[in-house]
Amino acid sequence: MRVINNIGMAVPDILIPQNGTDLKKWAVIACDQYTSEPDYWDNCTKEAGDAPSALNLVLPEVYLGSDKEQQKLDSIASTARRYLDENILQDLGTGFILTDRSTSLHPSRRGLMAAIDLEGYSFEPGNKNICRATEGTVLSRIPPRIRIRANSPLELPHIMILIDDPEGITIEKAFSMAEAEGIRPLYDTDLMLGSGHITGTFIPDGSAIAESVVAGLTKLKADNEDGLLFLVGDGNHSLASAKAHWENIRAGLSDEEKLTHPARYALAEIVNIHDKGLDFEPIHRVVFDVSAEEFVASAKEFFKDAGIEINSSSDDKQSFVVVSADGEDVKISLSNPPHTLAVGSVQMMIDSMGLKCDYIHGEDSVRKLAVSGNTGILVPAISKDTFFATVEKEGVFPRKTFSMGEAFEKRFYLEAKIIE
């Protein structure tokens, strides 16, 4: 690992499955997807079978609070050590990986696997760190991930970090250089359950391409007077868990040990927010044990001073859509909303009323879950063109505001890094 302090990151030592591993069975989607759809994860288990799989190294959040939670927590660390002992995971050495993901919706989304310095990251609203959270953190989701990190020698990230690089001087330039040199991908595989395809090209540290990446990030940092370089696009809770785990470890280290301890640097995929394969999708809500009629009635009371209108034809007001079990949508518009974003206004109501809800990616999933006694809430997407400026000005968005792409486009666990 090579630490680069001025840009808050390191060139990591990356592990990937050894040659011959079925990567389609190995790679699985981020643990915070399909949280109300256990059938999806049952299908993942069937797909992976008895083959080595990242599914055995992570805790899908669908199991939080269930009988399976502790069982899976108990097995993760032992499985990770077995995979290391049996050389199922191989060390590539120090370097970056250039990733290229294709799905049925986008032919390409390019990224860079690197390590983020957790000393430079904060999820506290209003901070001026080089790496910042973009959303409020749901603290209840952190402890299980900390327990995994405290016992396992490995981390497998689904974290995606955004950079604001309109001219493509970092990731896009690295891809152009790799293509010009004829460098072939290190891995090239389909992903399970119709989630597309991914390739990864290893770029060793010290190469011209690696130095170009560092130079590009250094320039982006220098051009921003606010000091911001990285925003967490996906995996904020994983990065927050990594930060908390690092702070637990840091307390027992010498000053010298703190500089290079592997737990200080979290593996993540860096993506240019201007990549054409990156869409910002809203994260919707499903409220349980409340009918659509009851929710709308409560909204009329909660937003009575916010200029609420029902099924207004106007498009110039803040609005969201309530989905019922019978398929009848109700549009709620606010002329004087309590929050600048519709999702913020909705969340304020949900929190104020103490409603039980889940955060859902994709309109189809919302409509599937809006059955007998449950209510779906569809919120609009936010603009990525003003994304960095908004965070610089206002701080974090409300928790679970946006999603980068549809659920099946999320990052898959494939690479790993030692954190002991």
PDB file of C-alpha atoms in Angstrom, residues 262-392:
ATOM      1  CA  PRO A 262      -4.669  -1.237   6.850  1.00  0.00           C
ATOM      2  CA  ALA A 263      -7.953  -0.599   8.709  1.00  0.00           C
ATOM      3  CA  ARG A 264      -7.382   3.153   8.240  1.00  0.00           C
ATOM      4  CA  TYR A 265      -7.919   2.822   4.475  1.00  0.00           C
ATOM      5  CA  ALA A 266     -11.242   1.581   3.109  1.00  0.00           C
ATOM      6  CA  LEU A 267     -11.424  -0.030  -0.310  1.00  0.00           C
ATOM      7  CA  ALA A 268     -13.933   1.707  -2.580  1.00  0.00           C
ATOM      8  CA  GLU A 269     -14.789   2.277  -6.220  1.00  0.00           C
ATOM      9  CA  ILE A 270     -14.344   5.882  -7.364  1.00  0.00           C
ATOM     10  CA  VAL A 271     -16.703   7.022 -10.145  1.00  0.00           C
ATOM     11  CA  ASN A 272     -16.904  10.309 -12.042  1.00  0.00           C
ATOM     12  CA  ILE A 273     -20.318  11.862 -11.397  1.00  0.00           C
ATOM     13  CA  HIS A 274     -20.347  12.901 -15.063  1.00  0.00           C
ATOM     14  CA  ASP A 275     -20.040   9.311 -16.321  1.00  0.00           C
ATOM     15  CA  LYS A 276     -22.841   8.732 -18.848  1.00  0.00           C
ATOM     16  CA  GLY A 277     -23.546   5.322 -17.330  1.00  0.00           C
ATOM     17  CA  LEU A 278     -24.371   6.833 -13.950  1.00  0.00           C
ATOM     18  CA  ASP A 279     -27.992   7.771 -13.292  1.00  0.00           C
ATOM     19  CA  PHE A 280     -29.318   9.213 -10.078  1.00  0.00           C
ATOM     20  CA  GLU A 281     -32.475   7.381  -9.063  1.00  0.00           C
ATOM     21  CA  PRO A 282     -34.704   8.308  -6.129  1.00  0.00           C
ATOM     22  CA  ILE A 283     -34.998   6.040  -3.106  1.00  0.00           C
ATOM     23  CA  HIS A 284     -38.687   5.590  -2.451  1.00  0.00           C
ATOM     24  CA  ARG A 285     -40.471   4.640   0.767  1.00  0.00           C
ATOM     25  CA  VAL A 286     -42.885   1.908   1.778  1.00  0.00           C
ATOM     26  CA  VAL A 287     -44.802   2.528   4.997  1.00  0.00           C
ATOM     27  CA  PHE A 288     -46.073  -0.581   6.756  1.00  0.00           C
ATOM     28  CA  ASP A 289     -49.368  -1.106   8.576  1.00  0.00           C
ATOM     29  CA  VAL A 290     -50.815   2.148   7.230  1.00  0.00           C
ATOM     30  CA  SER A 291     -53.270   2.254   4.329  1.00  0.00           C
ATOM     31  CA  ALA A 292     -52.956   4.838   1.567  1.00  0.00           C
ATOM     32  CA  GLU A 293     -56.184   6.462   2.723  1.00  0.00           C
ATOM     33  CA  GLU A 294     -54.834   6.775   6.268  1.00  0.00           C
ATOM     34  CA  PHE A 295     -51.511   8.122   5.016  1.00  0.00           C
ATOM     35  CA  VAL A 296     -53.153  10.782   2.833  1.00  0.00           C
ATOM     36  CA  ALA A 297     -55.416  11.833   5.704  1.00  0.00           C
ATOM     37  CA  SER A 298     -52.386  12.159   7.972  1.00  0.00           C
ATOM     38  CA  ALA A 299     -50.517  14.108   5.274  1.00  0.00           C
ATOM     39  CA  LYS A 300     -53.358  16.618   5.070  1.00  0.00           C
ATOM     40  CA  GLU A 301     -52.943  17.277   8.772  1.00  0.00           C
ATOM     41  CA  PHE A 302     -49.132  17.219   8.854  1.00  0.00           C
ATOM     42  CA  PHE A 303     -48.751  19.547   5.840  1.00  0.00           C
ATOM     43  CA  LYS A 304     -51.725  21.794   6.617  1.00  0.00           C
ATOM     44  CA  ASP A 305     -49.419  24.832   6.831  1.00  0.00           C
ATOM     45  CA  ALA A 306     -47.354  23.779   3.805  1.00  0.00           C
ATOM     46  CA  GLY A 307     -49.935  24.593   1.120  1.00  0.00           C
ATOM     47  CA  ILE A 308     -50.929  20.993   0.512  1.00  0.00           C
ATOM     48  CA  GLU A 309     -52.927  20.129  -2.615  1.00  0.00           C
ATOM     49  CA  ILE A 310     -54.232  16.702  -3.671  1.00  0.00           C
ATOM     50  CA  ASN A 311     -53.870  15.630  -7.325  1.00  0.00           C
ATOM     51  CA  SER A 312     -52.891  19.111  -8.455  1.00  0.00           C
ATOM     52  CA  SER A 313     -52.228  19.544 -12.165  1.00  0.00           C
ATOM     53  CA  SER A 314     -49.438  22.016 -11.428  1.00  0.00           C
ATOM     54  CA  ASP A 315     -45.853  20.855 -11.937  1.00  0.00           C
ATOM     55  CA  ASP A 316     -44.127  23.829 -10.311  1.00  0.00           C
ATOM     56  CA  LYS A 317     -44.703  22.693  -6.727  1.00  0.00           C
ATOM     57  CA  GLN A 318     -42.825  20.142  -4.666  1.00  0.00           C
ATOM     58  CA  SER A 319     -44.668  16.832  -4.992  1.00  0.00           C
ATOM     59  CA  PHE A 320     -44.628  13.119  -4.273  1.00  0.00           C
ATOM     60  CA  VAL A 321     -46.963  10.230  -5.106  1.00  0.00           C
ATOM     61  CA  VAL A 322     -48.779   7.916  -2.689  1.00  0.00           C
ATOM     62  CA  VAL A 323     -49.332   4.372  -4.021  1.00  0.00           C
ATOM     63  CA  SER A 324     -52.109   2.204  -2.628  1.00  0.00           C
ATOM     64  CA  ALA A 325     -52.863  -1.507  -2.745  1.00  0.00           C
ATOM     65  CA  ASP A 326     -55.602  -0.975  -5.321  1.00  0.00           C
ATOM     66  CA  GLY A 327     -53.250   0.866  -7.667  1.00  0.00           C
ATOM     67  CA  GLU A 328     -54.869   4.280  -7.287  1.00  0.00           C
ATOM     68  CA  ASP A 329     -52.077   6.868  -7.119  1.00  0.00           C
ATOM     69  CA  VAL A 330     -52.526  10.113  -5.194  1.00  0.00           C
ATOM     70  CA  LYS A 331     -50.277  13.083  -5.988  1.00  0.00           C
ATOM     71  CA  ILE A 332     -49.513  15.328  -3.023  1.00  0.00           C
ATOM     72  CA  SER A 333     -48.167  18.812  -3.839  1.00  0.00           C
ATOM     73  CA  LEU A 334     -46.747  21.381  -1.425  1.00  0.00           C
ATOM     74  CA  SER A 335     -46.439  25.080  -2.241  1.00  0.00           C
ATOM     75  CA  ASN A 336     -44.633  25.879   1.029  1.00  0.00           C
ATOM     76  CA  PRO A 337     -42.744  22.657   1.854  1.00  0.00           C
ATOM     77  CA  PRO A 338     -40.869  22.203   5.128  1.00  0.00           C
ATOM     78  CA  HIS A 339     -37.785  20.888   3.294  1.00  0.00           C
ATOM     79  CA  THR A 340     -36.120  21.852   0.016  1.00  0.00           C
ATOM     80  CA  LEU A 341     -36.459  18.276  -1.285  1.00  0.00           C
ATOM     81  CA  ALA A 342     -39.672  16.254  -1.514  1.00  0.00           C
ATOM     82  CA  VAL A 343     -37.960  13.256   0.042  1.00  0.00           C
ATOM     83  CA  GLY A 344     -36.997  15.449   2.996  1.00  0.00           C
ATOM     84  CA  SER A 345     -40.578  16.578   3.517  1.00  0.00           C
ATOM     85  CA  VAL A 346     -41.818  12.986   3.333  1.00  0.00           C
ATOM     86  CA  GLN A 347     -39.198  11.775   5.779  1.00  0.00           C
ATOM     87  CA  MET A 348     -40.084  14.539   8.232  1.00  0.00           C
ATOM     88  CA  MET A 349     -43.672  13.282   8.258  1.00  0.00           C
ATOM     89  CA  ILE A 350     -42.648   9.632   8.623  1.00  0.00           C
ATOM     90  CA  ASP A 351     -40.284  10.430  11.487  1.00  0.00           C
ATOM     91  CA  SER A 352     -42.758  12.722  13.223  1.00  0.00           C
ATOM     92  CA  MET A 353     -45.461  10.060  13.184  1.00  0.00           C
ATOM     93  CA  GLY A 354     -43.102   7.218  14.138  1.00  0.00           C
ATOM     94  CA  LEU A 355     -44.155   5.154  11.126  1.00  0.00           C
ATOM     95  CA  LYS A 356     -42.379   1.906  10.250  1.00  0.00           C
ATOM     96  CA  CYS A 357     -40.892   2.209   6.777  1.00  0.00           C
ATOM     97  CA  ASP A 358     -38.325   0.716   4.436  1.00  0.00           C
ATOM     98  CA  TYR A 359     -36.226   2.417   1.778  1.00  0.00           C
ATOM     99  CA  ILE A 360     -36.897   0.933  -1.637  1.00  0.00           C
ATOM    100  CA  HIS A 361     -35.011   1.147  -4.942  1.00  0.00           C
ATOM    101  CA  GLY A 362     -37.220   1.031  -8.029  1.00  0.00           C
ATOM    102  CA  GLU A 363     -40.851   1.897  -8.658  1.00  0.00           C
ATOM    103  CA  ASP A 364     -41.755  -1.694  -9.501  1.00  0.00           C
ATOM    104  CA  SER A 365     -40.592  -2.884  -6.080  1.00  0.00           C
ATOM    105  CA  VAL A 366     -42.604  -0.149  -4.378  1.00  0.00           C
ATOM    106  CA  ARG A 367     -45.771  -1.169  -6.197  1.00  0.00           C
ATOM    107  CA  LYS A 368     -45.112  -4.824  -5.402  1.00  0.00           C
ATOM    108  CA  LEU A 369     -44.835  -4.037  -1.681  1.00  0.00           C
ATOM    109  CA  ALA A 370     -47.805  -1.633  -1.532  1.00  0.00           C
ATOM    110  CA  VAL A 371     -50.289  -4.376  -0.668  1.00  0.00           C
ATOM    111  CA  SER A 372     -53.033  -4.758   1.947  1.00  0.00           C
ATOM    112  CA  GLY A 373     -52.357  -2.234   4.650  1.00  0.00           C
ATOM    113  CA  ASN A 374     -49.005  -0.970   3.318  1.00  0.00           C
ATOM    114  CA  THR A 375     -48.460   2.280   1.417  1.00  0.00           C
ATOM    115  CA  GLY A 376     -45.852   3.145  -1.203  1.00  0.00           C
ATOM    116  CA  ILE A 377     -44.432   6.645  -1.585  1.00  0.00           C
ATOM    117  CA  LEU A 378     -42.701   7.629  -4.839  1.00  0.00           C
ATOM    118  CA  VAL A 379     -40.346  10.619  -4.651  1.00  0.00           C
ATOM    119  CA  PRO A 380     -38.615  12.481  -7.515  1.00  0.00           C
ATOM    120  CA  ALA A 381     -34.930  12.163  -8.349  1.00  0.00           C
ATOM    121  CA  ILE A 382     -32.384  14.864  -7.550  1.00  0.00           C
ATOM    122  CA  SER A 383     -30.078  16.463 -10.130  1.00  0.00           C
ATOM    123  CA  LYS A 384     -26.490  15.241 -10.282  1.00  0.00           C
ATOM    124  CA  ASP A 385     -25.447  18.420 -12.116  1.00  0.00           C
ATOM    125  CA  THR A 386     -25.746  20.460  -8.914  1.00  0.00           C
ATOM    126  CA  PHE A 387     -24.897  17.618  -6.569  1.00  0.00           C
ATOM    127  CA  PHE A 388     -21.452  18.698  -5.342  1.00  0.00           C
ATOM    128  CA  ALA A 389     -22.469  22.348  -5.035  1.00  0.00           C
ATOM    129  CA  THR A 390     -25.539  21.402  -2.990  1.00  0.00           C
ATOM    130  CA  VAL A 391     -23.496  19.377  -0.504  1.00  0.00           C
ATOM    131  CA  GLU A 392     -20.926  22.165  -0.210  1.00  0.00           C
TER     132      GLU A 392
END
